mmCIF file of C-alpha atoms in Angstrom:
data_model
loop_
_atom_site.group_PDB
_atom_site.id
_atom_site.type_symbol
_atom_site.label_atom_id
_atom_site.label_comp_id
_atom_site.label_asym_id
_atom_site.label_seq_id
_atom_site.Cartn_x
_atom_site.Cartn_y
_atom_site.Cartn_z
ATOM 1 C CA MET S 1 0.000 0.000 0.000
ATOM 2 C CA SER S 2 1.200 3.496 -0.748
ATOM 3 C CA SER S 3 -0.458 5.333 2.119
ATOM 4 C CA LYS S 4 -1.535 5.065 5.724
ATOM 5 C CA LYS S 5 -5.167 5.443 4.723
ATOM 6 C CA SER S 6 -4.894 2.446 2.423
ATOM 7 C CA ASP S 7 -3.384 0.321 5.184
ATOM 8 C CA GLU S 8 -6.096 1.306 7.633
ATOM 9 C CA PHE S 9 -8.806 0.578 5.108
ATOM 10 C CA PHE S 10 -7.664 -2.955 4.426
ATOM 11 C CA ASN S 11 -6.707 -3.707 8.071
ATOM 12 C CA ILE S 12 -3.591 -5.500 6.845
ATOM 13 C CA ASN S 13 -2.285 -6.435 10.284
ATOM 14 C CA THR S 14 -5.394 -8.191 11.604
ATOM 15 C CA PRO S 15 -5.058 -11.992 11.935
ATOM 16 C CA GLU S 16 -8.359 -12.605 10.138
ATOM 17 C CA ILE S 17 -7.319 -10.679 7.034
ATOM 18 C CA GLN S 18 -3.852 -12.238 7.104
ATOM 19 C CA LYS S 19 -5.414 -15.698 7.076
ATOM 20 C CA GLU S 20 -7.755 -14.822 4.238
ATOM 21 C CA LYS S 21 -4.930 -13.246 2.265
ATOM 22 C CA LYS S 22 -2.949 -16.468 2.449
ATOM 23 C CA GLU S 23 -5.911 -18.473 1.205
ATOM 24 C CA LEU S 24 -6.689 -16.019 -1.588
ATOM 25 C CA GLU S 25 -3.143 -14.898 -2.476
ATOM 26 C CA GLU S 26 -3.044 -16.659 -5.826
ATOM 27 C CA ILE S 27 -6.495 -15.575 -6.957
ATOM 28 C CA GLU S 28 -5.743 -11.949 -5.947
ATOM 29 C CA ARG S 29 -2.469 -12.008 -7.885
ATOM 30 C CA LYS S 30 -4.194 -13.278 -11.018
ATOM 31 C CA GLU S 31 -7.028 -10.794 -10.668
ATOM 32 C CA LYS S 32 -4.594 -7.912 -10.271
ATOM 33 C CA GLU S 33 -2.470 -9.020 -13.230
ATOM 34 C CA LYS S 34 -5.584 -9.281 -15.349
ATOM 35 C CA ASN S 35 -7.167 -6.011 -14.247
ATOM 36 C CA GLU S 36 -4.109 -3.768 -13.936
ATOM 37 C CA ASN S 37 -3.598 -3.992 -17.678
ATOM 38 C CA GLN S 38 -7.159 -2.933 -18.481
ATOM 39 C CA ASP S 39 -6.391 0.208 -20.492
ATOM 40 C CA ILE S 40 -8.994 1.219 -23.043
ATOM 41 C CA TYR S 41 -7.157 -0.420 -25.924
ATOM 42 C CA SER S 42 -6.826 -3.778 -24.189
ATOM 43 C CA ILE S 43 -10.513 -3.724 -23.232
ATOM 44 C CA ILE S 44 -11.519 -3.210 -26.860
ATOM 45 C CA ARG S 45 -8.990 -5.760 -28.082
ATOM 46 C CA ASP S 46 -9.837 -8.441 -25.523
ATOM 47 C CA ASN S 47 -13.590 -8.031 -26.018
ATOM 48 C CA LYS S 48 -13.678 -7.157 -29.726
ATOM 49 C CA LYS S 49 -15.692 -10.224 -30.717
ATOM 50 C CA SER S 50 -18.319 -9.755 -28.019
ATOM 51 C CA ILE S 51 -18.446 -6.008 -28.765
ATOM 52 C CA ILE S 52 -19.028 -6.621 -32.480
ATOM 53 C CA ILE S 53 -21.628 -9.318 -31.820
ATOM 54 C CA SER S 54 -23.458 -7.290 -29.170
ATOM 55 C CA PHE S 55 -23.623 -4.125 -31.278
ATOM 56 C CA SER S 56 -24.779 -6.195 -34.256
ATOM 57 C CA ILE S 57 -27.618 -7.491 -32.080
ATOM 58 C CA VAL S 58 -28.338 -3.910 -30.951
ATOM 59 C CA PHE S 59 -28.582 -2.645 -34.526
ATOM 60 C CA GLY S 60 -30.786 -5.600 -35.446
ATOM 61 C CA LEU S 61 -33.106 -4.982 -32.476
ATOM 62 C CA VAL S 62 -33.294 -1.235 -33.081
ATOM 63 C CA PHE S 63 -33.975 -1.710 -36.790
ATOM 64 C CA THR S 64 -36.720 -4.255 -36.046
ATOM 65 C CA ILE S 65 -38.303 -1.947 -33.460
ATOM 66 C CA LEU S 66 -38.227 0.961 -35.908
ATOM 67 C CA ILE S 67 -39.889 -1.141 -38.621
ATOM 68 C CA LEU S 68 -42.637 -2.317 -36.256
ATOM 69 C CA ALA S 69 -43.179 1.125 -34.750
ATOM 70 C CA GLY S 70 -43.064 2.830 -38.147
ATOM 71 C CA ILE S 71 -39.883 4.640 -39.169
ATOM 72 C CA ASN S 72 -41.766 7.560 -40.717
ATOM 73 C CA ASP S 73 -43.916 7.981 -37.597
ATOM 74 C CA VAL S 74 -40.812 8.032 -35.377
ATOM 75 C CA ILE S 75 -39.073 10.563 -37.665
ATOM 76 C CA ASN S 76 -42.154 12.805 -37.764
ATOM 77 C CA THR S 77 -42.381 12.678 -33.974
ATOM 78 C CA LEU S 78 -38.707 13.579 -33.605
ATOM 79 C CA LYS S 79 -39.192 16.559 -35.916
ATOM 80 C CA ARG S 80 -41.535 18.023 -33.302
ATOM 81 C CA THR S 81 -38.882 17.854 -30.572
ATOM 82 C CA ASN S 82 -38.613 20.956 -28.418
ATOM 83 C CA LEU S 83 -34.903 21.764 -28.705
ATOM 84 C CA TRP S 84 -34.916 23.839 -25.519
ATOM 85 C CA ILE S 85 -36.121 20.850 -23.511
ATOM 86 C CA LEU S 86 -33.552 18.651 -25.270
ATOM 87 C CA ALA S 87 -30.843 21.119 -24.221
ATOM 88 C CA LEU S 88 -32.206 21.031 -20.667
ATOM 89 C CA THR S 89 -31.864 17.223 -20.539
ATOM 90 C CA ILE S 90 -28.214 17.574 -21.554
ATOM 91 C CA VAL S 91 -27.583 20.159 -18.816
ATOM 92 C CA ILE S 92 -29.289 17.927 -16.245
ATOM 93 C CA GLN S 93 -27.177 14.962 -17.347
ATOM 94 C CA ILE S 94 -24.033 17.027 -16.819
ATOM 95 C CA PHE S 95 -25.127 17.616 -13.212
ATOM 96 C CA VAL S 96 -25.721 13.854 -12.849
ATOM 97 C CA TYR S 97 -22.071 13.155 -13.655
ATOM 98 C CA LEU S 98 -20.838 16.038 -11.488
ATOM 99 C CA LEU S 99 -22.726 14.598 -8.491
ATOM 100 C CA TRP S 100 -21.475 11.093 -9.291
ATOM 101 C CA ALA S 101 -17.872 12.334 -9.417
ATOM 102 C CA LEU S 102 -18.369 14.162 -6.098
ATOM 103 C CA ARG S 103 -19.693 10.935 -4.570
ATOM 104 C CA TRP S 104 -16.651 8.989 -5.741
ATOM 105 C CA LYS S 105 -14.238 11.708 -4.574
ATOM 106 C CA ILE S 106 -15.733 11.545 -1.056
ATOM 107 C CA ILE S 107 -14.791 7.846 -0.976
ATOM 108 C CA LEU S 108 -11.310 8.389 -2.392
ATOM 109 C CA ASP S 109 -10.589 11.146 0.138
ATOM 110 C CA LYS S 110 -11.238 8.633 2.937
ATOM 111 C CA MET S 111 -9.400 5.700 1.363
ATOM 112 C CA ASP S 112 -6.375 7.338 -0.211
ATOM 113 C CA GLN S 113 -5.025 10.583 -1.619
ATOM 114 C CA SER S 114 -7.645 11.684 -4.133
ATOM 115 C CA PRO S 115 -6.764 13.569 -7.324
ATOM 116 C CA LYS S 116 -8.374 16.922 -8.076
ATOM 117 C CA PHE S 117 -12.115 16.919 -8.731
ATOM 118 C CA ILE S 118 -11.657 17.624 -12.449
ATOM 119 C CA ASN S 119 -9.502 14.494 -12.772
ATOM 120 C CA VAL S 120 -11.929 12.399 -10.728
ATOM 121 C CA LEU S 121 -14.619 13.489 -13.194
ATOM 122 C CA GLY S 122 -12.395 12.762 -16.189
ATOM 123 C CA ILE S 123 -11.478 9.271 -14.962
ATOM 124 C CA LEU S 124 -15.156 8.575 -14.227
ATOM 125 C CA MET S 125 -16.115 9.571 -17.790
ATOM 126 C CA THR S 126 -13.377 7.287 -19.118
ATOM 127 C CA SER S 127 -14.889 4.367 -17.183
ATOM 128 C CA ILE S 128 -18.360 5.252 -18.499
ATOM 129 C CA PHE S 129 -16.984 4.942 -22.023
ATOM 130 C CA GLY S 130 -15.629 1.499 -21.103
ATOM 131 C CA ASN S 131 -19.031 0.497 -19.709
ATOM 132 C CA ASN S 132 -20.960 1.823 -22.696
ATOM 133 C CA ILE S 133 -19.006 -0.070 -25.340
ATOM 134 C CA THR S 134 -18.806 -3.452 -23.625
ATOM 135 C CA PRO S 135 -21.634 -5.968 -23.106
ATOM 136 C CA GLY S 136 -22.438 -6.441 -19.451
ATOM 137 C CA SER S 137 -20.522 -3.228 -18.629
ATOM 138 C CA ILE S 138 -17.433 -5.364 -17.971
ATOM 139 C CA GLY S 139 -14.864 -2.754 -18.911
ATOM 140 C CA GLY S 140 -15.638 0.327 -16.845
ATOM 141 C CA GLU S 141 -14.715 -0.506 -13.247
ATOM 142 C CA PRO S 142 -11.288 -2.125 -13.879
ATOM 143 C CA LEU S 143 -10.531 0.730 -16.291
ATOM 144 C CA ARG S 144 -11.413 3.305 -13.637
ATOM 145 C CA ALA S 145 -9.075 1.650 -11.125
ATOM 146 C CA TYR S 146 -6.315 1.278 -13.752
ATOM 147 C CA VAL S 147 -6.356 4.941 -14.848
ATOM 148 C CA LEU S 148 -6.484 6.061 -11.203
ATOM 149 C CA LYS S 149 -3.438 3.910 -10.457
ATOM 150 C CA GLU S 150 -1.396 5.099 -13.428
ATOM 151 C CA TYR S 151 -2.362 8.772 -13.143
ATOM 152 C CA ASN S 152 -2.506 9.219 -9.360
ATOM 153 C CA ASP S 153 -0.374 6.299 -8.070
ATOM 154 C CA THR S 154 -3.384 5.019 -6.134
ATOM 155 C CA PRO S 155 -2.927 1.279 -5.437
ATOM 156 C CA PHE S 156 -5.044 -0.695 -7.894
ATOM 157 C CA GLU S 157 -6.831 -2.665 -5.174
ATOM 158 C CA VAL S 158 -7.773 0.606 -3.433
ATOM 159 C CA GLY S 159 -9.132 2.018 -6.687
ATOM 160 C CA LEU S 160 -11.144 -1.115 -7.397
ATOM 161 C CA ALA S 161 -12.506 -1.173 -3.841
ATOM 162 C CA SER S 162 -13.504 2.489 -4.198
ATOM 163 C CA THR S 163 -15.634 1.627 -7.229
ATOM 164 C CA MET S 164 -17.365 -1.086 -5.206
ATOM 165 C CA ALA S 165 -17.945 1.376 -2.362
ATOM 166 C CA ASP S 166 -19.362 3.820 -4.893
ATOM 167 C CA ARG S 167 -21.962 1.246 -5.920
ATOM 168 C CA VAL S 168 -22.942 0.695 -2.274
ATOM 169 C CA PHE S 169 -24.364 4.229 -2.226
ATOM 170 C CA GLU S 170 -26.912 3.289 -4.890
ATOM 171 C CA ILE S 171 -28.535 0.604 -2.746
ATOM 172 C CA LEU S 172 -30.689 2.883 -0.566
ATOM 173 C CA PRO S 173 -32.036 5.033 -3.451
ATOM 174 C CA PHE S 174 -32.876 1.933 -5.451
ATOM 175 C CA LEU S 175 -34.734 0.399 -2.504
ATOM 176 C CA LEU S 176 -36.693 3.619 -1.998
ATOM 177 C CA MET S 177 -37.513 3.856 -5.713
ATOM 178 C CA SER S 178 -38.600 0.212 -5.762
ATOM 179 C CA ILE S 179 -40.932 0.669 -2.795
ATOM 180 C CA LEU S 180 -42.367 3.823 -4.404
ATOM 181 C CA ALA S 181 -42.852 1.873 -7.646
ATOM 182 C CA VAL S 182 -44.860 -0.816 -5.848
ATOM 183 C CA PHE S 183 -47.271 1.786 -4.431
ATOM 184 C CA ALA S 184 -47.450 3.516 -7.820
ATOM 185 C CA LEU S 185 -48.208 0.186 -9.461
ATOM 186 C CA LEU S 186 -51.118 -0.440 -7.090
ATOM 187 C CA SER S 187 -52.807 2.716 -8.376
ATOM 188 C CA TRP S 188 -52.070 1.896 -12.021
ATOM 189 C CA TYR S 189 -55.017 0.601 -14.051
ATOM 190 C CA LEU S 190 -53.585 -2.650 -15.422
ATOM 191 C CA ASP S 191 -54.806 -6.206 -15.783
ATOM 192 C CA ILE S 192 -54.306 -8.215 -12.610
ATOM 193 C CA LEU S 193 -51.804 -10.740 -14.020
ATOM 194 C CA SER S 194 -49.493 -8.036 -15.385
ATOM 195 C CA LYS S 195 -49.750 -6.119 -12.118
ATOM 196 C CA ILE S 196 -48.909 -9.209 -10.051
ATOM 197 C CA PHE S 197 -45.940 -10.035 -12.324
ATOM 198 C CA LEU S 198 -44.477 -6.527 -12.079
ATOM 199 C CA ILE S 199 -44.969 -6.351 -8.304
ATOM 200 C CA ILE S 200 -43.257 -9.736 -7.867
ATOM 201 C CA LEU S 201 -40.384 -8.558 -10.108
ATOM 202 C CA ILE S 202 -39.860 -5.434 -8.020
ATOM 203 C CA LEU S 203 -40.194 -7.281 -4.706
ATOM 204 C CA VAL S 204 -37.645 -9.877 -5.825
ATOM 205 C CA THR S 205 -35.302 -7.007 -6.688
ATOM 206 C CA ILE S 206 -35.852 -5.439 -3.255
ATOM 207 C CA PHE S 207 -35.080 -8.803 -1.664
ATOM 208 C CA GLY S 208 -31.918 -9.114 -3.766
ATOM 209 C CA PHE S 209 -30.635 -5.698 -2.727
ATOM 210 C CA SER S 210 -31.499 -6.458 0.894
ATOM 211 C CA LEU S 211 -29.269 -9.519 0.618
ATOM 212 C CA VAL S 212 -26.502 -7.300 -0.731
ATOM 213 C CA ILE S 213 -26.795 -5.084 2.362
ATOM 214 C CA TYR S 214 -26.752 -8.174 4.575
ATOM 215 C CA ALA S 215 -23.651 -9.385 2.729
ATOM 216 C CA GLY S 216 -21.965 -6.101 3.567
ATOM 217 C CA ILE S 217 -22.799 -6.537 7.256
ATOM 218 C CA ASN S 218 -22.225 -10.286 7.710
ATOM 219 C CA LYS S 219 -19.391 -11.521 5.501
ATOM 220 C CA SER S 220 -19.198 -15.091 6.820
ATOM 221 C CA VAL S 221 -22.887 -15.777 6.194
ATOM 222 C CA SER S 222 -22.782 -14.174 2.739
ATOM 223 C CA GLU S 223 -19.780 -16.343 1.839
ATOM 224 C CA LYS S 224 -21.690 -19.484 2.841
ATOM 225 C CA ILE S 225 -24.704 -18.410 0.764
ATOM 226 C CA ALA S 226 -22.515 -17.590 -2.259
ATOM 227 C CA LEU S 227 -20.707 -20.935 -2.058
ATOM 228 C CA LYS S 228 -23.984 -22.862 -1.806
ATOM 229 C CA ILE S 229 -25.400 -20.998 -4.819
ATOM 230 C CA LEU S 230 -22.213 -21.687 -6.785
ATOM 231 C CA GLY S 231 -22.388 -25.373 -5.876
ATOM 232 C CA TRP S 232 -25.955 -25.509 -7.179
ATOM 233 C CA VAL S 233 -25.490 -23.384 -10.308
ATOM 234 C CA HIS S 234 -22.099 -24.788 -11.381
ATOM 235 C CA PRO S 235 -23.306 -28.161 -12.747
ATOM 236 C CA LEU S 236 -26.282 -26.506 -14.449
ATOM 237 C CA VAL S 237 -24.021 -24.019 -16.261
ATOM 238 C CA GLU S 238 -21.640 -26.785 -17.315
ATOM 239 C CA ARG S 239 -24.513 -28.797 -18.783
ATOM 240 C CA MET S 240 -25.936 -25.758 -20.599
ATOM 241 C CA THR S 241 -22.619 -24.504 -22.020
ATOM 242 C CA GLN S 242 -20.980 -27.915 -22.494
ATOM 243 C CA LYS S 243 -17.834 -26.479 -20.876
ATOM 244 C CA LYS S 244 -15.897 -27.329 -17.732
ATOM 245 C CA TYR S 245 -15.287 -24.664 -15.069
ATOM 246 C CA ASN S 246 -12.949 -25.069 -12.075
ATOM 247 C CA LEU S 247 -15.313 -24.840 -9.106
ATOM 248 C CA ASP S 248 -12.530 -24.180 -6.577
ATOM 249 C CA LYS S 249 -11.292 -21.184 -8.577
ATOM 250 C CA LEU S 250 -14.842 -19.847 -8.880
ATOM 251 C CA LYS S 251 -15.322 -20.182 -5.117
ATOM 252 C CA LYS S 252 -12.050 -18.379 -4.381
ATOM 253 C CA LYS S 253 -12.976 -15.601 -6.788
ATOM 254 C CA ALA S 254 -16.414 -15.237 -5.159
ATOM 255 C CA ILE S 255 -14.821 -14.985 -1.705
ATOM 256 C CA TYR S 256 -12.303 -12.458 -3.056
ATOM 257 C CA TYR S 257 -15.050 -10.124 -4.310
ATOM 258 C CA ILE S 258 -17.194 -10.592 -1.205
ATOM 259 C CA ASP S 259 -14.162 -9.671 0.929
ATOM 260 C CA ASN S 260 -13.590 -6.498 -1.100
ATOM 261 C CA PHE S 261 -17.271 -5.557 -0.992
ATOM 262 C CA ASN S 262 -17.437 -6.153 2.751
ATOM 263 C CA SER S 263 -14.324 -4.001 3.299
ATOM 264 C CA SER S 264 -15.870 -1.228 1.193
ATOM 265 C CA PHE S 265 -19.195 -1.461 3.035
ATOM 266 C CA THR S 266 -17.479 -1.437 6.437
ATOM 267 C CA MET S 267 -15.362 1.577 5.485
ATOM 268 C CA ILE S 268 -18.461 3.529 4.454
ATOM 269 C CA VAL S 269 -20.357 2.719 7.653
ATOM 270 C CA GLU S 270 -17.415 3.364 9.984
ATOM 271 C CA ASN S 271 -16.697 6.734 8.378
ATOM 272 C CA ARG S 272 -20.390 7.693 8.398
ATOM 273 C CA LEU S 273 -20.343 8.231 4.654
ATOM 274 C CA PHE S 274 -23.366 6.122 3.791
ATOM 275 C CA PHE S 275 -26.104 8.712 4.158
ATOM 276 C CA ALA S 276 -24.067 11.501 2.547
ATOM 277 C CA GLY S 277 -23.285 9.282 -0.433
ATOM 278 C CA ALA S 278 -26.816 7.864 -0.555
ATOM 279 C CA PHE S 279 -28.209 11.421 -0.574
ATOM 280 C CA LEU S 280 -26.022 12.280 -3.581
ATOM 281 C CA ALA S 281 -27.079 9.028 -5.259
ATOM 282 C CA LEU S 282 -30.730 9.861 -4.596
ATOM 283 C CA LEU S 283 -30.223 13.272 -6.204
ATOM 284 C CA THR S 284 -28.690 11.698 -9.308
ATOM 285 C CA TRP S 285 -31.561 9.214 -9.557
ATOM 286 C CA GLY S 286 -34.050 12.061 -9.227
ATOM 287 C CA LEU S 287 -32.300 13.911 -12.033
ATOM 288 C CA ASP S 288 -32.291 10.747 -14.167
ATOM 289 C CA LEU S 289 -36.014 10.345 -13.542
ATOM 290 C CA SER S 290 -36.601 13.983 -14.528
ATOM 291 C CA ASN S 291 -34.583 13.524 -17.706
ATOM 292 C CA SER S 292 -36.591 10.501 -18.792
ATOM 293 C CA TYR S 293 -39.833 12.375 -18.141
ATOM 294 C CA LEU S 294 -38.608 15.474 -19.986
ATOM 295 C CA ALA S 295 -37.769 13.303 -23.003
ATOM 296 C CA PHE S 296 -41.507 12.618 -23.371
ATOM 297 C CA VAL S 297 -42.418 16.244 -22.686
ATOM 298 C CA ALA S 298 -39.990 17.289 -25.447
ATOM 299 C CA ILE S 299 -42.182 15.522 -28.036
ATOM 300 C CA GLY S 300 -45.438 16.797 -26.555
ATOM 301 C CA ILE S 301 -46.352 13.764 -24.393
ATOM 302 C CA THR S 302 -47.039 13.861 -20.643
ATOM 303 C CA PRO S 303 -47.134 10.253 -19.386
ATOM 304 C CA PRO S 304 -49.183 9.478 -16.242
ATOM 305 C CA LEU S 305 -46.891 9.687 -13.229
ATOM 306 C CA ALA S 306 -47.684 6.353 -11.500
ATOM 307 C CA PRO S 307 -46.993 4.150 -14.567
ATOM 308 C CA PHE S 308 -43.969 6.267 -15.437
ATOM 309 C CA ILE S 309 -42.317 5.760 -12.027
ATOM 310 C CA THR S 310 -42.918 2.018 -12.270
ATOM 311 C CA ILE S 311 -41.560 1.768 -15.811
ATOM 312 C CA PHE S 312 -38.535 3.923 -14.945
ATOM 313 C CA THR S 313 -37.713 1.676 -11.976
ATOM 314 C CA ILE S 314 -37.960 -1.455 -14.141
ATOM 315 C CA ALA S 315 -35.721 0.196 -16.750
ATOM 316 C CA ILE S 316 -33.149 0.931 -14.037
ATOM 317 C CA LEU S 317 -33.409 -2.692 -12.917
ATOM 318 C CA LEU S 318 -32.581 -3.805 -16.460
ATOM 319 C CA SER S 319 -29.554 -1.524 -16.534
ATOM 320 C CA PHE S 320 -28.018 -3.498 -13.639
ATOM 321 C CA LEU S 321 -28.007 -6.615 -15.812
ATOM 322 C CA PRO S 322 -27.160 -5.253 -19.274
ATOM 323 C CA LEU S 323 -26.627 -8.130 -21.686
ATOM 324 C CA LEU S 324 -26.040 -5.538 -24.406
ATOM 325 C CA PRO S 325 -24.102 -2.243 -24.229
ATOM 326 C CA GLY S 326 -26.301 0.255 -22.399
ATOM 327 C CA SER S 327 -29.198 -2.235 -22.582
ATOM 328 C CA LEU S 328 -29.825 -0.735 -26.026
ATOM 329 C CA GLY S 329 -32.865 -2.297 -27.686
ATOM 330 C CA ILE S 330 -33.891 -4.357 -24.648
ATOM 331 C CA THR S 331 -34.962 -1.338 -22.584
ATOM 332 C CA GLU S 332 -36.894 0.064 -25.541
ATOM 333 C CA ILE S 333 -38.817 -3.197 -26.029
ATOM 334 C CA ILE S 334 -39.791 -3.311 -22.346
ATOM 335 C CA MET S 335 -40.794 0.367 -22.384
ATOM 336 C CA ILE S 336 -43.033 -0.163 -25.429
ATOM 337 C CA ALA S 337 -44.667 -3.185 -23.799
ATOM 338 C CA LEU S 338 -45.384 -1.208 -20.613
ATOM 339 C CA PHE S 339 -46.280 2.193 -22.077
ATOM 340 C CA VAL S 340 -48.698 0.981 -24.767
ATOM 341 C CA PRO S 341 -51.309 -0.148 -22.154
ATOM 342 C CA VAL S 342 -51.408 3.416 -20.776
ATOM 343 C CA GLY S 343 -52.077 4.916 -24.197
ATOM 344 C CA ILE S 344 -48.598 5.962 -25.365
ATOM 345 C CA THR S 345 -47.887 4.610 -28.848
ATOM 346 C CA ALA S 346 -44.701 2.807 -29.856
ATOM 347 C CA ASP S 347 -43.465 5.619 -32.114
ATOM 348 C CA HIS S 348 -43.698 8.099 -29.218
ATOM 349 C CA VAL S 349 -41.850 5.720 -26.887
ATOM 350 C CA ILE S 350 -39.039 5.206 -29.415
ATOM 351 C CA ALA S 351 -38.767 8.954 -30.106
ATOM 352 C CA ALA S 352 -38.613 9.770 -26.370
ATOM 353 C CA SER S 353 -36.067 7.010 -25.822
ATOM 354 C CA ALA S 354 -33.901 8.405 -28.640
ATOM 355 C CA ILE S 355 -33.958 11.864 -27.046
ATOM 356 C CA GLU S 356 -33.090 10.423 -23.629
ATOM 357 C CA ARG S 357 -30.263 8.346 -25.139
ATOM 358 C CA ILE S 358 -28.661 11.475 -26.612
ATOM 359 C CA ALA S 359 -28.118 12.897 -23.125
ATOM 360 C CA SER S 360 -27.499 9.661 -21.208
ATOM 361 C CA TYR S 361 -25.609 7.476 -23.698
ATOM 362 C CA ILE S 362 -24.360 9.121 -26.898
ATOM 363 C CA LEU S 363 -22.840 12.343 -25.512
ATOM 364 C CA PRO S 364 -21.324 10.673 -22.383
ATOM 365 C CA THR S 365 -19.784 7.982 -24.605
ATOM 366 C CA ILE S 366 -18.203 10.631 -26.838
ATOM 367 C CA ALA S 367 -16.978 12.592 -23.805
ATOM 368 C CA GLY S 368 -15.624 9.359 -22.299
ATOM 369 C CA LEU S 369 -13.763 8.551 -25.502
ATOM 370 C CA LEU S 370 -12.078 11.963 -25.426
ATOM 371 C CA THR S 371 -11.051 11.577 -21.769
ATOM 372 C CA ALA S 372 -9.837 8.018 -22.473
ATOM 373 C CA ILE S 373 -7.585 9.358 -25.232
ATOM 374 C CA TYR S 374 -6.376 12.184 -22.978
ATOM 375 C CA TYR S 375 -5.476 9.946 -20.032
ATOM 376 C CA GLY S 376 -4.086 7.309 -22.374
ATOM 377 C CA LYS S 377 -1.581 9.840 -23.704
ATOM 378 C CA LYS S 378 -0.792 11.046 -20.181
ATOM 379 C CA ILE S 379 -0.060 7.501 -19.017
ATOM 380 C CA VAL S 380 2.076 6.704 -22.072
ATOM 381 C CA ASN S 381 4.151 9.883 -21.593
ATOM 382 C CA LYS S 382 4.535 9.141 -17.890
ATOM 383 C CA ASN S 383 5.793 5.620 -18.604
ATOM 384 C CA ILE S 384 8.237 6.946 -21.217
ATOM 385 C CA ASP S 385 9.634 9.486 -18.732
ATOM 386 C CA GLU S 386 9.984 6.784 -16.047
ATOM 387 C CA ASN S 387 11.842 4.481 -18.448
ATOM 388 C CA LYS S 388 14.239 7.285 -19.414
ATOM 389 C CA SER S 389 15.033 7.993 -15.782
#
């Protein structure tokens, strides 16, 4: 570790951690070797096949949706877009990322020496680019820790743990939004089977996030649960994929990530950061909700509030498990299926989604690409100078 804060965070000298480190030493070494080289070029190179396939699926889904919704109808709807409202969604999205960067900086200030706010924001945007171009958002978090390490000399494991701690802050807002969605759904005029299905989906999500909180509090129990689930799922996955996976390695990796998450959770609670970070996360979610609503207002549609809150929450739920980059195509299909029963046609849903994607996906991806290039050059020049010396 490079600093006293880092040492205190990981409690290196405690017997319990020492024992776990011995058991997990090999898996940690491999994880670090794999992740520390996750610059933007290696992420694209290592995942080029999955990126090409996933974006091909995205284009196919989007094209199919446009055909079914009516391309001309969507274009005509977009022509009516209020450009002032569109500009407002972009401004709001900028504040979303400013608040997110502030949230991450609060964590870094407690864990290690944090870079300046402008660099925290730049590194965050770089990780968003990594998330937005890779299926399952597999590139962003290791990339964030890698750039932080190379630019600020923050130990990689501290950077990676800070990204996990950052995600902890989103638990409380998501639980609150989910509970609000359940009450909104009860007042939504919908057939009983659909209503029951959506309520069960949201309640299962609430239960899942409650387990995550419990995992942060009780590491030993969460490890036992994770190992039992792995033991049950492992043979099923092998039969489905016709491939062999080393169960012992999977178990060690699961324990490794649970240990990091627990350390992050404990750090947040002990430093009384949870409610401050959760408040910032709640603000960003509120701004995201406003942006999605304004996207409809921009084309002259005012969706009923109760269904909108429910649909927004389900869309957020999908974003946690993105099989495709940015859940492109999948989110739109779900939104059409849920908005049509409340009287909003498919062409309006697609047009509103396109407007929302400009602010939340297209522009951040472009900005992230620019910051990735900037920090990439900085890191290359730094390495050249170090080799000369």
